[in-house]
PDB file of C-alpha atoms and ligand atoms in Angstrom:
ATOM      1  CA  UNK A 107       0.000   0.000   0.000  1.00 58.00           C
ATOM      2  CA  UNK A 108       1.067   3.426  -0.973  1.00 71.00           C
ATOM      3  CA  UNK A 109       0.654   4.861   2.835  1.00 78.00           C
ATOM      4  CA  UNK A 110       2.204   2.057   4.577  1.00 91.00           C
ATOM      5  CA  UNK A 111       6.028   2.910   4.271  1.00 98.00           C
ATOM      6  CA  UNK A 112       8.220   2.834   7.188  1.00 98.00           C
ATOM      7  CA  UNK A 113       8.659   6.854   6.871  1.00 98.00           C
ATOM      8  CA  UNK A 114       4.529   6.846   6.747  1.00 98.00           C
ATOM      9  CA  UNK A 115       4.480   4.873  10.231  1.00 98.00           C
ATOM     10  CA  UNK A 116       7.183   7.225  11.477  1.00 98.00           C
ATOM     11  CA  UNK A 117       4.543  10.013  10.484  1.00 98.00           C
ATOM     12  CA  UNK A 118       2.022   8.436  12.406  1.00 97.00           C
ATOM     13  CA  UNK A 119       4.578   8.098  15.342  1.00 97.00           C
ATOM     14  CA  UNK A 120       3.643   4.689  15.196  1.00 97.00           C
ATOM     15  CA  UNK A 121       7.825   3.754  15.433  1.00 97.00           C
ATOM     16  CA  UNK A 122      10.610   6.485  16.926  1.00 98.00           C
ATOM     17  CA  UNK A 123      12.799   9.064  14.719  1.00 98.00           C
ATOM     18  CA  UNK A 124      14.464  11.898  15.768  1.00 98.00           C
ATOM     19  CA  UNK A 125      12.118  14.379  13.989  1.00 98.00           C
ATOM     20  CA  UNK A 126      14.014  17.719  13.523  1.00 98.00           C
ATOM     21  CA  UNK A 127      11.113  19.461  11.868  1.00 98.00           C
ATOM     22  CA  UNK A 128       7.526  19.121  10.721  1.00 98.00           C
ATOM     23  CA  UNK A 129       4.975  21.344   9.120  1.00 98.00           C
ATOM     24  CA  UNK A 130       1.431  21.054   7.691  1.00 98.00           C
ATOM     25  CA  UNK A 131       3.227  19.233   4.369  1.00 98.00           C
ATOM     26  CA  UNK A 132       5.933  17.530   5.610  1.00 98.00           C
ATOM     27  CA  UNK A 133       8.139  15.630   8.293  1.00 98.00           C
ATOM     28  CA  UNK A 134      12.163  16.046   8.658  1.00 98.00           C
ATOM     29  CA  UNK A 135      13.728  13.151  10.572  1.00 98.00           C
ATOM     30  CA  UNK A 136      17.623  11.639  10.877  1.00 98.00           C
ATOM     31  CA  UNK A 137      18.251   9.079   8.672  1.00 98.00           C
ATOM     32  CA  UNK A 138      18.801   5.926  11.017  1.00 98.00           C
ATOM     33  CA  UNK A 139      22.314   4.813   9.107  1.00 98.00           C
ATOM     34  CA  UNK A 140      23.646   8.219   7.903  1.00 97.00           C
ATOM     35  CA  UNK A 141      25.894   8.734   5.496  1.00 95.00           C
ATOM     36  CA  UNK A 142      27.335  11.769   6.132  1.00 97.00           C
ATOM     37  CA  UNK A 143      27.824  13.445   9.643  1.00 97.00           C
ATOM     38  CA  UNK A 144      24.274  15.393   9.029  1.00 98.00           C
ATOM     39  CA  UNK A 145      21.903  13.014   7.065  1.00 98.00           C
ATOM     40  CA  UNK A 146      18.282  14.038   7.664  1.00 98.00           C
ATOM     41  CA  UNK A 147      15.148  13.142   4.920  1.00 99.00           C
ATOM     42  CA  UNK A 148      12.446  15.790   4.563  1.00 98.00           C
ATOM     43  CA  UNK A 149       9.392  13.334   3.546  1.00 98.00           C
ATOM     44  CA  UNK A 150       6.136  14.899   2.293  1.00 98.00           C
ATOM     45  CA  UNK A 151       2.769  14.114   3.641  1.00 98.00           C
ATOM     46  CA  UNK A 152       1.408  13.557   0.486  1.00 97.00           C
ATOM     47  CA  UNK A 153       1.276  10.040  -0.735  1.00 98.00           C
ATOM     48  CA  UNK A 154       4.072  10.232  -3.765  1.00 98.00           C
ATOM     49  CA  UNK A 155       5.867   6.131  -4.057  1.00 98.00           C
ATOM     50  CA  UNK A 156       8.520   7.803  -6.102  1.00 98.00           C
ATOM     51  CA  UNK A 157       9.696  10.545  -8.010  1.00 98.00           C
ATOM     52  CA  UNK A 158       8.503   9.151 -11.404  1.00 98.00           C
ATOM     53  CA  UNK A 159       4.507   9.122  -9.829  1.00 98.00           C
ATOM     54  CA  UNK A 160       4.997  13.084  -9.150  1.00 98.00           C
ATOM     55  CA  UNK A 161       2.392  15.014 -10.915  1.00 98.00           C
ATOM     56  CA  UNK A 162       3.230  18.312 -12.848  1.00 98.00           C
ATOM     57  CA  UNK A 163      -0.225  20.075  -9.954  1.00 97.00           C
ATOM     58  CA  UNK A 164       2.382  18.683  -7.105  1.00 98.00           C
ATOM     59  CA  UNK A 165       5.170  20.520  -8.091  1.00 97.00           C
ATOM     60  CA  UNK A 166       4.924  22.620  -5.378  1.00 98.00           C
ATOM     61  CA  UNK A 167       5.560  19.094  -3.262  1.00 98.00           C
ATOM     62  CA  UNK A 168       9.768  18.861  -4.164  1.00 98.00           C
ATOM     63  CA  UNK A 169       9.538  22.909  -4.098  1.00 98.00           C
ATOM     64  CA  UNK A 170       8.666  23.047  -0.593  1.00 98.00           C
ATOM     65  CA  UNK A 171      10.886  19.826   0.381  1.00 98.00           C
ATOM     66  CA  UNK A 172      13.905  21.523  -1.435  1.00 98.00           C
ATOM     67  CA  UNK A 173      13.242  25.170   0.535  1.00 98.00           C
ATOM     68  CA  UNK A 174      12.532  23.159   4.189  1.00 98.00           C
ATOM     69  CA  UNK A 175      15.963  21.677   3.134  1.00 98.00           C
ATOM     70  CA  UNK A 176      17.048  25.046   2.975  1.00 98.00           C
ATOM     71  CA  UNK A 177      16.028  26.634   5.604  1.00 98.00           C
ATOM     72  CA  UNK A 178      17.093  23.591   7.867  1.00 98.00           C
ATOM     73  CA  UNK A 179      20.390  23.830   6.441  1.00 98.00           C
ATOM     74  CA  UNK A 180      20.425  27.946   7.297  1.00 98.00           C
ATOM     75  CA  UNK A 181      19.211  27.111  10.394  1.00 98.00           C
ATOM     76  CA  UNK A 182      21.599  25.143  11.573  1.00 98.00           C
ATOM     77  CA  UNK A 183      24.487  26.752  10.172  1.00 98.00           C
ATOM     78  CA  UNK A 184      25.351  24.846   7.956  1.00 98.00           C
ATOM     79  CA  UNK A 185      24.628  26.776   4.288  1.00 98.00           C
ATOM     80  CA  UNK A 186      27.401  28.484   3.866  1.00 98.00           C
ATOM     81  CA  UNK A 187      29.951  25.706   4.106  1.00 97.00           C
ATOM     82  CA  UNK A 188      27.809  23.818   2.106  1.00 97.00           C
ATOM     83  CA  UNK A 189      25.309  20.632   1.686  1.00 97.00           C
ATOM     84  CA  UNK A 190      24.045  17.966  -0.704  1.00 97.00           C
ATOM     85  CA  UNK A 191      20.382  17.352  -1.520  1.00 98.00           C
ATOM     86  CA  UNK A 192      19.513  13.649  -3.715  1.00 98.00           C
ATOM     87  CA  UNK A 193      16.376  11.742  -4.209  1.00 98.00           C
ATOM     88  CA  UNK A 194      16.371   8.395  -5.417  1.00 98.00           C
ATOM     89  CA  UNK A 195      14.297   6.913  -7.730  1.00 98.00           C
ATOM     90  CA  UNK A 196      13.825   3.231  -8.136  1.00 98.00           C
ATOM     91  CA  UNK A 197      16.379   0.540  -8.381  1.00 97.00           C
ATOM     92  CA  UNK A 198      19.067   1.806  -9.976  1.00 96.00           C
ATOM     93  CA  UNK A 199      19.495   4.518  -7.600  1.00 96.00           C
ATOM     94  CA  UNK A 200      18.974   2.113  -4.517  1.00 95.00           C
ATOM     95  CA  UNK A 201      15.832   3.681  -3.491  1.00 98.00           C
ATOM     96  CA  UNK A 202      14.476   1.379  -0.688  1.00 98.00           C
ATOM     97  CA  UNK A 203      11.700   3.630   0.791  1.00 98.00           C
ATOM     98  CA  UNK A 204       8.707   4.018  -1.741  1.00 98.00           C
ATOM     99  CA  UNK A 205       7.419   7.266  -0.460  1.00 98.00           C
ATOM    100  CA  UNK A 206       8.980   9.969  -2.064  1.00 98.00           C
ATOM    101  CA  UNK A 207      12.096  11.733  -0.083  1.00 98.00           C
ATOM    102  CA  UNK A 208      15.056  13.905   0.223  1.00 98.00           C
ATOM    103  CA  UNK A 209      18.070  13.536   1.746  1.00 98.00           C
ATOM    104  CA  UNK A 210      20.026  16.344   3.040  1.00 98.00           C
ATOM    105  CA  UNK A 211      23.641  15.085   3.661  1.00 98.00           C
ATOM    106  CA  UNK A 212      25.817  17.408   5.145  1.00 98.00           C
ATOM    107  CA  UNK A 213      29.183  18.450   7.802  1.00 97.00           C
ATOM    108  CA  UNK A 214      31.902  17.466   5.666  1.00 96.00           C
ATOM    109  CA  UNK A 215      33.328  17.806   2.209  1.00 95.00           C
ATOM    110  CA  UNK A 216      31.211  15.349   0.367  1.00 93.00           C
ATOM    111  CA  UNK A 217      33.453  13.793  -2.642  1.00 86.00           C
ATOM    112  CA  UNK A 218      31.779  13.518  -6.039  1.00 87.00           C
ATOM    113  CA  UNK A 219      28.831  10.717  -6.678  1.00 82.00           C
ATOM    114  CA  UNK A 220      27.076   9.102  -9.063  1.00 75.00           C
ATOM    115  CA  UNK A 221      29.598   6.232  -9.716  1.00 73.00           C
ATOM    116  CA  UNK A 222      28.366   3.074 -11.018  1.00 71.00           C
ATOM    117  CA  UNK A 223      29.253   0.119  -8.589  1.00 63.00           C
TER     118      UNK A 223
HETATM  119  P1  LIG B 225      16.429   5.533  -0.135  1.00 72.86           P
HETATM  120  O1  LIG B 225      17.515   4.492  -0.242  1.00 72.86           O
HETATM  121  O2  LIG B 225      15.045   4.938  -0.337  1.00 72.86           O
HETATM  122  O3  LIG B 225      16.667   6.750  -0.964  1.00 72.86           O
HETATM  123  O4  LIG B 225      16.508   6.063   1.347  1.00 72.86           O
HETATM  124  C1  LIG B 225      15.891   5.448   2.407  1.00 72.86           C
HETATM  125  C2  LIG B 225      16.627   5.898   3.644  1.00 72.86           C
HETATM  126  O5  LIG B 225      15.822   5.623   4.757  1.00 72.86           O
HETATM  127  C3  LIG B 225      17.966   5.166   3.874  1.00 72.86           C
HETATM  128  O6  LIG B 225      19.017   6.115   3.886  1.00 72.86           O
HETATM  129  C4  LIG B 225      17.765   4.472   5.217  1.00 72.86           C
HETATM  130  O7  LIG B 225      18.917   4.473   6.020  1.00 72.86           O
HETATM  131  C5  LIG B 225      16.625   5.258   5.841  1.00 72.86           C
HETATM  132  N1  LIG B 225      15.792   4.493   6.747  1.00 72.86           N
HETATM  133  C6  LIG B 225      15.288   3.235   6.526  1.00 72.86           C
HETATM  134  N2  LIG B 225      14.544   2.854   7.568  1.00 72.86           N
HETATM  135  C7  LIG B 225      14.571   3.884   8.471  1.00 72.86           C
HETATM  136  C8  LIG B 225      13.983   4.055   9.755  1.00 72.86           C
HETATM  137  O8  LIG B 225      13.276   3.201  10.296  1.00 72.86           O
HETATM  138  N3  LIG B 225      14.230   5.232  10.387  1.00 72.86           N
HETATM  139  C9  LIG B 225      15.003   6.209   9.820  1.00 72.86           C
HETATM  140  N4  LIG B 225      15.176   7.336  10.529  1.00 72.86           N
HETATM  141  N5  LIG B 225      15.570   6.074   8.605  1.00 72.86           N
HETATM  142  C10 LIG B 225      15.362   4.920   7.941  1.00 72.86           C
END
């Protein structure tokens, strides 16, 4: 079902996270295995599996994902020295979590990406 991910139960506070932020439209929690020294996911409360279901009348869904990113990032100091925002879609990019989310990985240089393995 398309409301019964992990990050959905975590919205429900049916399991723990360490929720940094939430709004109206969406929840900001630590990712549980981080890959950076900041890793946090900024998950929208709209049902979206993946970035390939987004409709062109929810692109104000990644918009306001992409400016709580942001803002978190200002927040917490963090902007200037810099940050990295990805979303994965489907297999090839190892997305495991079928509601649609971002990860905001940040609080040391970062390397390059996108390798194939
Ligand atoms: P994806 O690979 O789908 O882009 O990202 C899913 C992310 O969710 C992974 O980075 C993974 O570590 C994280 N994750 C999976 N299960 C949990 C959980 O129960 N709690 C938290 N906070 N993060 C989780």
């Amino acid at each position: 079902m398309s409301n019964d991910t992990i990050f959905h139960r975590i919205m429900r506070r049916e399991i723990p996270a360490d929720i940094v932020y939430e709004d109206e439209h969406l929840i900001a929690f630590r990712d549980i295995a981080p890959q950076a020294p900041v890793h946090v996911l900024f998950v929208p409360k709209t049902d979206i599996p993946t970035l390939d279901d987004l409709q062109p009348a929810q692109a104000e869904v990644v918009g306001r994902l992409l400016l709580a990113a942001a803002d978190y990032a200002r927040r917490e100091g963090f902007a200037g020295d810099g940050y990295r925002v990805v979303i994965n879609c489907n297999a090839n990019a190892g997305q495991t979590v079928f509601q649609l989310h971002l990860h905001l990985l940040a609080g040391a240089p970062l390397g390059r990406f996108g390798t194939p393995r």
